[in-house]
Short mmCIF file of C-alpha atoms in Angstrom, two decimals:
data_model
loop_
_atom_site.label_atom_id
_atom_site.label_comp_id
_atom_site.label_asym_id
_atom_site.label_seq_id
_atom_site.Cartn_x
_atom_site.Cartn_y
_atom_site.Cartn_z
CA MET A 1 98.81 68.44 46.50
CA ASN A 2 97.35 65.01 46.68
CA GLU A 3 96.90 65.09 50.33
CA GLN A 4 95.05 68.29 49.98
CA VAL A 5 92.80 67.02 47.29
CA ARG A 6 92.03 63.86 49.24
CA GLU A 7 90.84 65.81 52.34
CA GLN A 8 88.61 68.02 50.22
CA ALA A 9 86.97 65.23 48.33
CA VAL A 10 86.45 62.65 50.99
CA PRO A 11 84.38 63.91 53.90
CA ALA A 12 83.83 61.56 56.79
CA SER A 13 80.43 60.32 55.45
CA THR A 14 78.36 61.94 52.77
CA GLY A 15 75.80 59.04 52.79
CA LEU A 16 75.99 58.78 49.02
CA LEU A 17 75.97 55.03 49.40
CA GLN A 18 74.21 54.94 52.76
CA ASP A 19 73.65 51.34 53.90
CA LYS A 20 74.36 49.80 50.55
CA VAL A 21 76.19 46.39 50.80
CA ALA A 22 79.35 46.21 48.62
CA LEU A 23 81.60 43.30 47.79
CA VAL A 24 85.07 44.16 46.63
CA THR A 25 87.58 41.47 45.56
CA GLY A 26 91.18 41.79 46.47
CA ALA A 27 90.98 44.63 48.94
CA SER A 28 93.69 43.88 51.49
CA MET A 29 95.96 46.57 49.90
CA GLY A 30 96.44 49.00 47.06
CA ILE A 31 93.60 50.14 44.95
CA GLY A 32 91.23 47.48 46.32
CA GLU A 33 91.79 48.83 49.90
CA ALA A 34 91.21 52.43 48.72
CA ILE A 35 87.97 51.34 47.10
CA ALA A 36 86.74 49.52 50.20
CA MET A 37 87.62 52.52 52.37
CA ASP A 38 86.02 55.06 50.14
CA LEU A 39 82.81 53.04 49.72
CA ALA A 40 82.67 52.88 53.60
CA ALA A 41 83.39 56.56 53.86
CA HIS A 42 80.24 57.11 51.71
CA GLY A 43 78.04 54.97 53.88
CA ALA A 44 78.35 51.38 52.46
CA HIS A 45 78.90 48.21 54.48
CA VAL A 46 81.73 46.42 52.82
CA ALA A 47 82.63 42.78 52.43
CA PHE A 48 85.89 42.00 50.67
CA THR A 49 88.13 39.10 49.74
CA TYR A 50 91.81 38.59 50.17
CA ARG A 51 94.02 35.70 49.17
CA ARG A 52 97.13 35.70 51.39
CA HIS A 53 97.42 38.93 53.36
CA ALA A 54 95.25 38.08 56.41
CA GLU A 55 96.76 40.67 58.69
CA GLU A 56 96.40 43.43 56.25
CA ALA A 57 92.85 42.33 55.52
CA ALA A 58 92.00 42.43 59.24
CA ALA A 59 93.45 45.93 59.44
CA VAL A 60 91.25 47.11 56.57
CA ALA A 61 88.24 45.59 58.17
CA GLY A 62 89.07 47.25 61.41
CA ARG A 63 89.28 50.66 59.67
CA ILE A 64 85.87 50.12 58.08
CA GLU A 65 84.30 49.27 61.44
CA GLU A 66 85.85 52.38 62.90
CA ARG A 67 83.63 54.29 60.46
CA CYS A 68 80.60 52.45 62.11
CA ARG A 69 80.20 50.37 58.87
CA GLN A 70 79.96 46.58 58.91
CA ALA A 71 82.97 44.82 57.42
CA MET A 72 83.58 41.28 56.34
CA ALA A 73 87.02 39.94 55.30
CA LEU A 74 86.75 36.72 53.38
CA GLN A 75 89.70 34.54 52.37
CA ALA A 76 89.17 33.35 48.85
CA ASP A 77 90.93 32.71 45.60
CA VAL A 78 89.19 34.66 42.90
CA ALA A 79 90.11 32.10 40.33
CA SER A 80 87.93 29.63 42.10
CA PHE A 81 84.33 29.44 40.87
CA GLU A 82 83.25 27.69 44.05
CA ASP A 83 84.88 30.30 46.31
CA ALA A 84 82.88 33.02 44.49
CA GLN A 85 79.58 31.26 45.01
CA ARG A 86 80.42 30.72 48.75
CA VAL A 87 81.51 34.37 49.15
CA VAL A 88 78.43 35.82 47.64
CA GLN A 89 76.23 33.56 49.79
CA GLU A 90 78.10 34.42 52.87
CA VAL A 91 77.79 38.19 52.24
CA GLN A 92 74.10 37.88 51.65
CA GLY A 93 73.70 35.67 54.79
CA LYS A 94 75.70 38.05 57.03
CA LEU A 95 74.99 41.49 55.57
CA GLY A 96 71.36 40.71 54.40
CA ARG A 97 71.78 41.79 50.75
CA LEU A 98 74.14 42.75 47.98
CA ASP A 99 74.00 46.04 46.01
CA LEU A 100 77.51 46.71 44.65
CA LEU A 101 80.17 44.39 43.21
CA ILE A 102 83.62 45.64 42.57
CA ASN A 103 85.83 43.13 40.66
CA ASN A 104 89.21 44.43 41.63
CA ALA A 105 91.47 41.49 42.36
CA GLY A 106 94.19 41.05 39.74
CA MET A 107 97.71 40.17 39.21
CA ASN A 108 100.48 40.35 36.64
CA TRP A 109 103.26 38.03 35.70
CA ASP A 110 105.14 39.79 32.92
CA GLY A 111 107.33 38.30 30.17
CA VAL A 112 107.74 38.69 26.45
CA VAL A 113 105.61 36.39 24.46
CA TRP A 114 108.48 34.24 23.22
CA LYS A 115 109.49 33.48 26.70
CA MET A 116 106.08 33.20 28.37
CA THR A 117 105.28 29.92 29.90
CA GLU A 118 101.92 28.19 29.83
CA GLU A 119 101.63 28.57 33.54
CA GLN A 120 102.25 32.36 33.34
CA TRP A 121 99.54 32.71 30.74
CA ASP A 122 97.03 30.45 32.58
CA GLN A 123 97.47 31.99 36.01
CA VAL A 124 97.03 35.62 34.91
CA ILE A 125 93.94 34.68 32.74
CA SER A 126 92.59 32.71 35.59
CA VAL A 127 92.80 35.45 38.14
CA ASP A 128 92.16 38.59 36.04
CA LEU A 129 89.61 37.38 33.63
CA LYS A 130 88.02 34.20 34.97
CA GLY A 131 88.11 35.70 38.34
CA THR A 132 85.98 38.64 37.20
CA PHE A 133 83.56 36.26 35.52
CA ASN A 134 83.29 34.10 38.62
CA TYR A 135 81.98 36.93 40.79
CA LEU A 136 79.75 38.31 37.90
CA ARG A 137 78.32 34.88 37.62
CA ALA A 138 77.70 34.60 41.39
CA ALA A 139 76.20 38.05 41.80
CA ALA A 140 74.25 38.40 38.46
CA PRO A 141 71.20 36.28 39.70
CA VAL A 142 70.96 38.31 42.86
CA PHE A 143 70.91 41.59 40.94
CA LYS A 144 68.66 40.37 38.20
CA GLU A 145 66.22 39.16 40.89
CA GLN A 146 66.13 42.35 42.93
CA GLY A 147 66.04 44.59 39.77
CA SER A 148 68.94 46.76 40.92
CA GLY A 149 72.62 46.58 41.28
CA LYS A 150 75.94 48.29 40.25
CA ILE A 151 79.04 46.36 39.00
CA VAL A 152 82.41 48.09 38.49
CA ASN A 153 85.20 45.98 36.98
CA VAL A 154 88.76 47.20 37.38
CA THR A 155 90.61 46.74 34.10
CA SER A 156 93.71 48.67 32.89
CA ILE A 157 94.70 50.94 30.09
CA ASN A 158 96.87 48.09 28.98
CA GLY A 159 93.67 46.22 28.16
CA LEU A 160 92.92 48.98 25.67
CA ARG A 161 96.40 49.62 24.12
CA GLY A 162 98.45 46.41 24.82
CA LYS A 163 101.73 46.63 26.63
CA PHE A 164 105.21 45.18 25.97
CA GLY A 165 105.84 42.22 28.17
CA GLN A 166 102.21 41.78 29.14
CA SER A 167 100.48 39.74 26.51
CA ASN A 168 98.77 37.68 29.30
CA TYR A 169 97.78 40.72 31.40
CA SER A 170 96.72 42.85 28.40
CA ALA A 171 94.57 40.01 27.04
CA ALA A 172 92.99 39.40 30.36
CA LYS A 173 92.19 43.07 30.89
CA GLY A 174 90.94 43.43 27.28
CA GLY A 175 88.77 40.49 28.04
CA VAL A 176 87.39 42.27 31.11
CA ILE A 177 86.27 45.14 28.92
CA ALA A 178 84.40 42.86 26.48
CA LEU A 179 82.88 41.10 29.44
CA THR A 180 81.83 44.44 30.91
CA LYS A 181 79.99 45.53 27.67
CA THR A 182 78.37 42.11 27.23
CA VAL A 183 77.04 41.87 30.80
CA ALA A 184 75.88 45.59 30.52
CA ARG A 185 73.74 44.53 27.62
CA GLU A 186 72.48 41.45 29.31
CA LEU A 187 71.61 43.08 32.66
CA GLY A 188 70.57 46.57 31.44
CA ARG A 189 66.89 45.65 31.26
CA TYR A 190 67.10 44.60 34.97
CA ASN A 191 68.27 48.05 35.93
CA VAL A 192 71.76 47.00 36.61
CA ASN A 193 74.67 49.14 35.68
CA VAL A 194 77.87 47.50 34.61
CA ASN A 195 80.94 49.66 33.97
CA ALA A 196 84.77 49.45 34.17
CA VAL A 197 87.56 51.72 35.31
CA ALA A 198 90.88 51.65 33.59
CA PRO A 199 93.68 52.97 35.70
CA GLY A 200 96.96 53.96 34.35
CA LEU A 201 100.03 53.63 36.49
CA ILE A 202 98.99 54.11 40.10
CA GLU A 203 101.11 54.61 43.21
CA THR A 204 100.39 51.21 44.77
CA PRO A 205 102.75 49.22 47.02
CA MET A 206 103.52 47.05 43.97
CA VAL A 207 104.49 50.04 41.85
CA LYS A 208 106.49 51.68 44.56
CA GLN A 209 108.74 48.61 44.41
CA ALA A 210 109.16 48.79 40.70
CA PRO A 211 112.48 49.81 39.16
CA GLU A 212 112.87 53.55 38.68
CA GLN A 213 113.12 53.19 35.00
CA VAL A 214 109.64 51.76 34.78
CA ARG A 215 108.22 54.70 36.72
CA ASP A 216 110.18 57.21 34.68
CA MET A 217 108.94 55.70 31.35
CA ALA A 218 105.32 55.89 32.59
CA LEU A 219 105.80 59.43 33.79
CA ALA A 220 106.95 60.43 30.41
CA GLU A 221 103.63 59.31 29.05
CA ILE A 222 101.32 60.81 31.66
CA VAL A 223 100.34 64.30 30.60
CA LEU A 224 99.34 65.35 34.07
CA GLY A 225 102.94 64.59 35.04
CA ARG A 226 102.45 62.50 38.13
CA LEU A 227 101.22 58.99 39.04
CA GLY A 228 97.73 58.56 40.15
CA THR A 229 96.78 57.58 43.65
CA PRO A 230 94.68 54.57 44.75
CA GLU A 231 92.21 57.11 46.14
CA GLU A 232 91.75 58.82 42.79
CA VAL A 233 90.72 55.48 41.31
CA ALA A 234 88.47 54.82 44.28
CA TRP A 235 86.55 58.13 43.87
CA VAL A 236 85.67 57.17 40.31
CA VAL A 237 84.49 53.74 41.45
CA THR A 238 82.32 55.44 44.12
CA PHE A 239 80.73 57.71 41.54
CA LEU A 240 79.96 54.67 39.37
CA CYS A 241 78.41 52.91 42.33
CA SER A 242 76.21 55.94 43.13
CA GLU A 243 72.77 56.91 41.86
CA ALA A 244 74.46 59.92 40.17
CA ALA A 245 75.77 57.36 37.52
CA ARG A 246 72.51 55.61 37.02
CA HIS A 247 72.37 56.34 33.25
CA ILE A 248 75.97 55.20 32.59
CA THR A 249 76.45 51.54 31.61
CA GLY A 250 78.76 49.50 29.49
CA GLN A 251 81.46 52.24 29.73
CA VAL A 252 85.19 52.17 30.43
CA ILE A 253 86.42 55.20 32.35
CA GLN A 254 90.13 55.74 32.15
CA VAL A 255 91.70 57.14 35.29
CA ASP A 256 95.15 57.66 33.92
CA GLY A 257 96.11 61.33 34.00
CA GLY A 258 95.97 61.33 30.15
CA GLN A 259 98.48 58.42 29.94
CA TYR A 260 96.72 56.86 26.97
CA MET A 261 94.58 58.90 24.65
CA MET B 1 79.87 70.77 49.19
CA LYS B 2 81.72 69.59 46.08
CA LEU B 3 82.16 73.00 44.41
CA ASP B 4 82.45 75.30 47.36
CA GLY B 5 84.18 78.47 46.37
CA LYS B 6 84.44 77.47 42.68
CA VAL B 7 83.23 79.77 39.83
CA ALA B 8 81.75 77.98 36.94
CA TRP B 9 80.70 79.32 33.50
CA ILE B 10 77.92 77.34 31.87
CA THR B 11 76.94 77.97 28.21
CA GLY B 12 73.44 77.15 27.04
CA ALA B 13 72.28 77.40 30.60
CA GLY B 14 68.74 78.58 29.85
CA ASN B 15 67.21 75.20 29.10
CA GLY B 16 67.59 71.38 29.20
CA ILE B 17 70.94 69.96 30.31
CA GLY B 18 72.52 73.38 30.77
CA ARG B 19 69.76 74.47 33.14
CA ALA B 20 69.94 71.18 35.05
CA THR B 21 73.69 71.61 35.41
CA ALA B 22 73.33 75.12 36.66
CA LEU B 23 70.83 74.07 39.32
CA ARG B 24 72.92 71.09 40.35
CA PHE B 25 76.19 73.13 40.58
CA ALA B 26 74.36 75.76 42.63
CA GLN B 27 73.36 73.07 45.14
CA GLU B 28 77.13 72.21 45.49
CA GLY B 29 78.09 75.81 46.27
CA ALA B 30 79.29 77.00 42.96
CA ARG B 31 79.04 80.61 41.88
CA LEU B 32 77.73 80.72 38.31
CA LEU B 33 77.99 82.74 35.18
CA LEU B 34 75.14 81.49 32.97
CA ALA B 35 75.13 82.35 29.28
CA ASP B 36 72.53 81.71 26.69
CA LEU B 37 71.05 83.20 23.50
CA GLU B 38 67.59 83.23 25.16
CA GLU B 39 67.47 85.99 27.59
CA GLN B 40 64.29 85.15 29.37
CA ALA B 41 65.27 81.55 29.81
CA VAL B 42 68.72 82.31 31.24
CA LYS B 43 67.52 85.08 33.50
CA ALA B 44 64.84 82.74 34.92
CA VAL B 45 67.48 80.18 35.78
CA ALA B 46 69.82 82.69 37.49
CA GLY B 47 66.79 84.16 39.31
CA GLN B 48 65.71 80.73 40.57
CA ILE B 49 69.25 80.08 41.88
CA ARG B 50 69.48 83.50 43.65
CA GLU B 51 66.07 83.05 45.26
CA ALA B 52 67.29 79.74 46.67
CA GLY B 53 70.26 81.68 48.14
CA GLY B 54 72.76 80.88 45.49
CA GLN B 55 75.04 83.10 43.37
CA ALA B 56 74.36 83.35 39.69
CA ALA B 57 74.62 85.93 37.00
CA ALA B 58 72.94 85.73 33.58
CA LEU B 59 74.43 86.98 30.30
CA VAL B 60 72.97 86.90 26.80
CA GLY B 61 75.49 86.21 24.09
CA ASP B 62 76.37 84.10 21.10
CA ILE B 63 79.27 81.74 21.61
CA THR B 64 80.17 81.82 17.87
CA VAL B 65 81.14 85.48 18.31
CA ARG B 66 84.48 86.03 19.86
CA GLU B 67 83.57 89.37 21.31
CA ASP B 68 80.51 87.87 23.09
CA VAL B 69 82.70 85.08 24.46
CA ARG B 70 85.08 87.67 25.75
CA ARG B 71 82.23 89.46 27.56
CA MET B 72 81.16 86.27 29.14
CA VAL B 73 84.59 85.59 30.68
CA GLU B 74 84.90 89.20 31.80
CA ALA B 75 81.49 89.01 33.43
CA ALA B 76 82.60 85.94 35.34
CA LEU B 77 85.84 87.60 36.50
CA SER B 78 84.26 90.88 37.40
CA GLU B 79 81.31 89.28 39.11
CA PHE B 80 83.17 86.56 41.05
CA GLY B 81 86.87 87.35 40.71
CA ARG B 82 88.04 84.03 39.22
CA LEU B 83 87.04 81.24 36.90
CA ASP B 84 87.58 77.49 37.78
CA ILE B 85 85.13 75.54 35.59
CA LEU B 86 83.82 75.87 32.04
CA ILE B 87 80.81 73.71 31.08
CA ASN B 88 80.85 73.92 27.23
CA ASN B 89 77.25 72.85 26.91
CA ALA B 90 75.51 75.05 24.31
CA GLY B 91 74.63 73.25 21.19
CA ILE B 92 72.11 72.89 18.32
CA ASN B 93 70.92 70.54 15.74
CA ARG B 94 69.52 71.03 12.17
CA ASP B 95 68.77 67.61 10.86
CA GLY B 96 68.44 66.45 7.31
CA LEU B 97 69.96 63.93 4.87
CA ALA B 98 73.19 64.99 3.28
CA VAL B 99 71.67 63.95 0.00
CA LYS B 100 67.89 63.32 -0.17
CA VAL B 101 66.38 61.62 -3.13
CA LYS B 102 62.58 61.90 -3.26
CA GLU B 103 60.37 61.11 -6.29
CA GLY B 104 63.45 61.47 -8.53
CA GLN B 105 64.34 64.81 -6.99
CA VAL B 106 67.70 65.36 -5.50
CA GLN B 107 67.95 67.63 -2.57
CA LEU B 108 71.21 68.55 -0.68
CA MET B 109 71.71 69.64 2.91
CA ASP B 110 72.34 73.32 2.36
CA ASP B 111 75.54 75.07 3.35
CA GLY B 112 73.74 77.13 6.00
CA MET B 113 72.62 74.15 8.00
CA TRP B 114 76.19 72.68 7.89
CA ASP B 115 77.86 75.97 8.83
CA LEU B 116 75.50 76.88 11.59
CA VAL B 117 75.77 73.58 13.47
CA LEU B 118 79.57 73.42 13.05
CA ALA B 119 79.86 77.08 14.18
CA VAL B 120 77.86 76.64 17.34
CA ASN B 121 78.90 73.06 18.43
CA LEU B 122 82.50 73.09 17.41
CA LYS B 123 83.82 76.67 16.87
CA GLY B 124 81.71 77.92 19.81
CA ALA B 125 83.17 75.20 22.12
CA PHE B 126 86.68 76.08 20.84
CA LEU B 127 86.26 79.87 21.46
CA CYS B 128 84.84 79.33 24.97
CA ALA B 129 87.58 76.93 25.97
CA GLN B 130 90.28 79.28 24.75
CA ALA B 131 88.74 82.16 26.58
CA ALA B 132 88.33 80.22 29.85
CA ALA B 133 91.87 78.87 29.83
CA VAL B 134 93.49 82.25 29.88
CA PRO B 135 92.48 83.37 33.38
CA MET B 136 92.86 79.81 34.59
CA ILE B 137 96.49 79.77 33.38
CA GLU B 138 97.20 83.23 34.72
CA LYS B 139 95.80 82.37 38.18
CA GLY B 140 97.97 79.15 38.24
CA GLU B 141 95.49 77.16 40.30
CA GLY B 142 94.42 74.73 37.62
CA GLY B 143 90.88 74.42 36.22
CA ARG B 144 88.34 72.22 34.53
CA VAL B 145 86.86 72.20 31.04
CA VAL B 146 84.01 69.92 30.25
CA ASN B 147 82.95 69.74 26.68
CA THR B 148 79.77 68.23 25.22
CA SER B 149 80.03 65.58 22.58
CA SER B 150 77.07 63.17 21.92
CA ILE B 151 76.26 59.66 21.05
CA GLY B 152 75.76 61.34 17.66
CA ALA B 153 79.54 61.51 17.24
CA LEU B 154 79.36 57.82 16.28
CA GLY B 155 77.19 58.61 13.31
CA ASN B 156 73.51 59.02 12.89
CA ILE B 157 71.26 59.18 9.79
CA GLY B 158 70.17 62.74 9.14
CA GLN B 159 72.85 64.21 11.32
CA ALA B 160 75.97 64.70 9.05
CA ASN B 161 76.54 68.13 10.46
CA TYR B 162 75.77 67.37 14.06
CA ALA B 163 77.77 64.14 14.07
CA ALA B 164 80.75 65.89 12.43
CA SER B 165 80.65 68.61 15.02
CA LYS B 166 80.32 66.29 18.05
CA ALA B 167 83.22 64.02 16.75
CA GLY B 168 85.19 67.22 16.34
CA VAL B 169 84.57 68.02 20.00
CA ILE B 170 86.30 64.78 20.97
CA GLY B 171 89.45 65.68 18.93
CA LEU B 172 89.32 69.16 20.51
CA THR B 173 88.94 67.66 23.96
CA LYS B 174 91.98 65.38 23.62
CA THR B 175 94.13 68.03 22.06
CA LEU B 176 93.30 70.71 24.79
CA ALA B 177 93.92 68.02 27.44
CA LEU B 178 97.42 67.55 26.06
CA GLU B 179 98.12 71.21 25.77
CA TRP B 180 96.78 72.28 29.20
CA ALA B 181 97.79 69.42 31.34
CA ARG B 182 100.87 71.23 32.41
CA PHE B 183 98.73 73.98 33.90
CA ASN B 184 96.68 71.37 35.72
CA ILE B 185 93.66 72.10 33.58
CA THR B 186 91.82 68.89 32.90
CA VAL B 187 89.76 68.69 29.72
CA ASN B 188 87.12 66.02 29.31
CA CYS B 189 83.72 65.64 27.54
CA VAL B 190 80.46 64.21 28.35
CA ALA B 191 78.58 62.34 25.53
CA PRO B 192 74.93 62.07 26.29
CA GLY B 193 72.67 59.63 24.62
CA ALA B 194 69.11 60.57 23.76
CA THR B 195 68.08 62.92 26.65
CA ALA B 196 64.60 64.17 27.47
CA THR B 197 65.12 67.76 26.24
CA ARG B 198 63.46 69.83 23.58
CA MET B 199 66.05 68.36 21.10
CA THR B 200 64.28 64.98 21.42
CA ALA B 201 60.81 66.25 22.10
CA GLY B 202 59.90 66.26 18.42
CA ILE B 203 60.82 62.61 17.71
CA PRO B 204 57.70 60.80 16.57
CA GLU B 205 56.39 58.01 18.77
CA LYS B 206 57.28 55.22 16.36
CA LEU B 207 60.85 56.43 16.07
CA MET B 208 61.03 56.74 19.83
CA GLU B 209 59.94 53.14 20.43
CA GLY B 210 62.66 51.92 18.09
CA LEU B 211 65.16 54.14 19.80
CA LEU B 212 64.26 52.81 23.36
CA ALA B 213 64.48 49.30 22.23
CA LYS B 214 68.14 49.95 21.40
CA ILE B 215 69.01 51.27 24.84
CA PRO B 216 69.97 48.60 27.32
CA LEU B 217 68.46 50.64 30.26
CA ARG B 218 65.26 51.10 28.19
CA ARG B 219 64.83 54.87 28.83
CA LEU B 220 66.01 58.27 27.85
CA ALA B 221 68.43 60.18 30.05
CA GLN B 222 67.08 62.96 32.17
CA PRO B 223 68.96 66.24 31.99
CA GLU B 224 69.67 65.88 35.70
CA GLU B 225 71.58 62.63 34.89
CA ILE B 226 73.88 64.51 32.50
CA ALA B 227 74.24 67.27 35.10
CA GLU B 228 75.63 64.62 37.46
CA ALA B 229 78.30 63.75 34.97
CA HIS B 230 79.22 67.34 34.57
CA LEU B 231 79.50 67.60 38.32
CA PHE B 232 81.64 64.46 38.60
CA LEU B 233 84.09 65.72 35.92
CA ALA B 234 84.18 69.19 37.51
CA SER B 235 84.68 67.93 41.09
CA ASP B 236 87.84 66.66 42.83
CA ALA B 237 86.75 63.09 42.34
CA ALA B 238 87.90 63.38 38.76
CA ALA B 239 91.23 64.89 39.55
CA TYR B 240 93.24 62.24 37.68
CA ILE B 241 90.95 62.00 34.64
CA THR B 242 91.82 64.02 31.47
CA GLY B 243 91.27 63.67 27.76
CA GLN B 244 88.35 61.31 28.31
CA VAL B 245 84.89 60.98 26.80
CA LEU B 246 82.22 59.97 29.31
CA PHE B 247 79.18 58.41 27.62
CA VAL B 248 75.99 58.89 29.60
CA ASP B 249 73.68 56.96 27.32
CA GLY B 250 72.03 54.05 29.12
CA GLY B 251 74.44 51.81 27.18
CA ILE B 252 73.18 52.68 23.73
CA SER B 253 76.82 52.94 22.47
CA VAL B 254 77.35 49.41 23.55
CA GLY B 255 73.93 48.13 22.37
CA VAL B 256 71.37 45.66 23.62
#
C-alpha cells in the first residue's frame, strides 16, 4: 500500500517549491534523504550536510541532479557552530540564496538515567539541540534580512511524551520544540515560518536494524497499525515549506500514525 | 491532481472557509457534495464550480438533525457513488459573558445560546462524522475526516459556549481517530485562528488592533489558507497523520 501511496502523491515535479533553495542537515540517509529528495521533486535546489557517509551523500546529490535540480553535499558536524556558519555561507555563495532550512540531523545514544554517562548526555544534546540552534543562528539573519523563509525542525514524539531510556534524546527533542516556538515568535514579524514535525517510529535504516521487540512494542502503540515511511515525514515537511502553509507557525505536527495522542 | 476521483462532503460550504475549501478541492479534481443552511449561498458555490467544469451538488440541511445528515450522505452516494472525505466545517458562534455584571445587574448567558452553539459545533460534527464513516467502512478503502476546532478551544472571553464546543471537537477527533484507524480512516482537525470571514467581520477596530498585535505573523488568516490545511489533511501527503490538531493561526497559540 505504501508504494502505491508514494506514487500517487509524489509526481515528478509539481513546482510547489520551484527554484527555492533548501538546506537540509543530515541528509545522506533515512528521513533526511527522503526530505531532500521530496523537496527536489517539488522543484527546490537542495544543499545538505552529512557527517560520515560521503558515498551515500554523493549518491543523494546525484539523484537530485538527475531531477535537473542543483545539489550540494557538504561535510559538516552539526554540533559545530563554525561549521554551520561556513555551510550557510557556502550555500548562499554557490546557490545564490537560501529559502528553506530543515534541521533534521540527529542521533540517539540510549541508556537509563542511572547508567547514563556525561559523554552520552553531552553528545546527544550537542547534536540534536545545539545542532538545531547552530543552523537557526546561521540562517536567521539571512531570513530576517530578506523578509521571508521557512524553517522546519525535525523533533520526535519522544520530545513530547518522554521515553524510557532516552532522557538525553527526549530532553534534546523537547528542547527543539521550545526552540521552535521561541524562534517562531522572534521571526514571525519578518514573515518567517518556523515549525516542527514530530515523527513516531519510522522505517529508517536505523530502525530496520533494531531488535524485533522494539518494533513490536511500537507497533502496539501505533493506531494505524504500521510504521511510517521516511517519505510520509518528507511530505509533511514539503507542505510546511510551501506557500500553502504560510499561516502556520510555531506548530508541532506529529507524523506518527496516532502513536502518541 | 491531489484529489482526483475522490468524493468530498463539505458542511457549511456556502460561505467563508467552507466555500474556500470547496473551490480549492474542486481545483484538485474532487467531486463535491456541498451542504449548508443557506440555500442561495451553497447553490452559488456549486454553480460556480460546475461552470468551471467541476462536479458539485448542493444540498440544504441542518447538521444538528440526524435525518438531514442522512440525506446529505445519501446525496453524496447517489450523486457520485462513494464518499472519501468529510470536511466537518459548519459552525457558529453566539458570544456573551457567562455571567455579566453591569451597573449592579447580573445577566447570565442563556441556555439557548449555550445549547445552539454546542448543538451545531459539537453534536453536528459528531452526527456528520458518524454518517460519513459508515459508507467508508463498508467500502473498505479508508477515508478522511477533517473536523474544525478553533484557537477558541484554548479559552476566550465571551465564548464559553464556543470554546467548550471547539475543545469538545478535539476530544471527538482523537477518539474517532482511535476507533477508526483500523478501517484506515484518519481523523484530524484544523484549528483556525482569527480568519477573515463574517465571524470576525464585526470585531471593532480597537479590538482588532489588539488581536493583530498578539499574532506573530501580524495578520488574520485568509479562508484560502485554512482551505490549504483542509486539502493537506485530506490528501495522500497526510497519510500517516491521525488524531492531530493542526493550528493555522499565524502563531497566536504560541504568542509573540
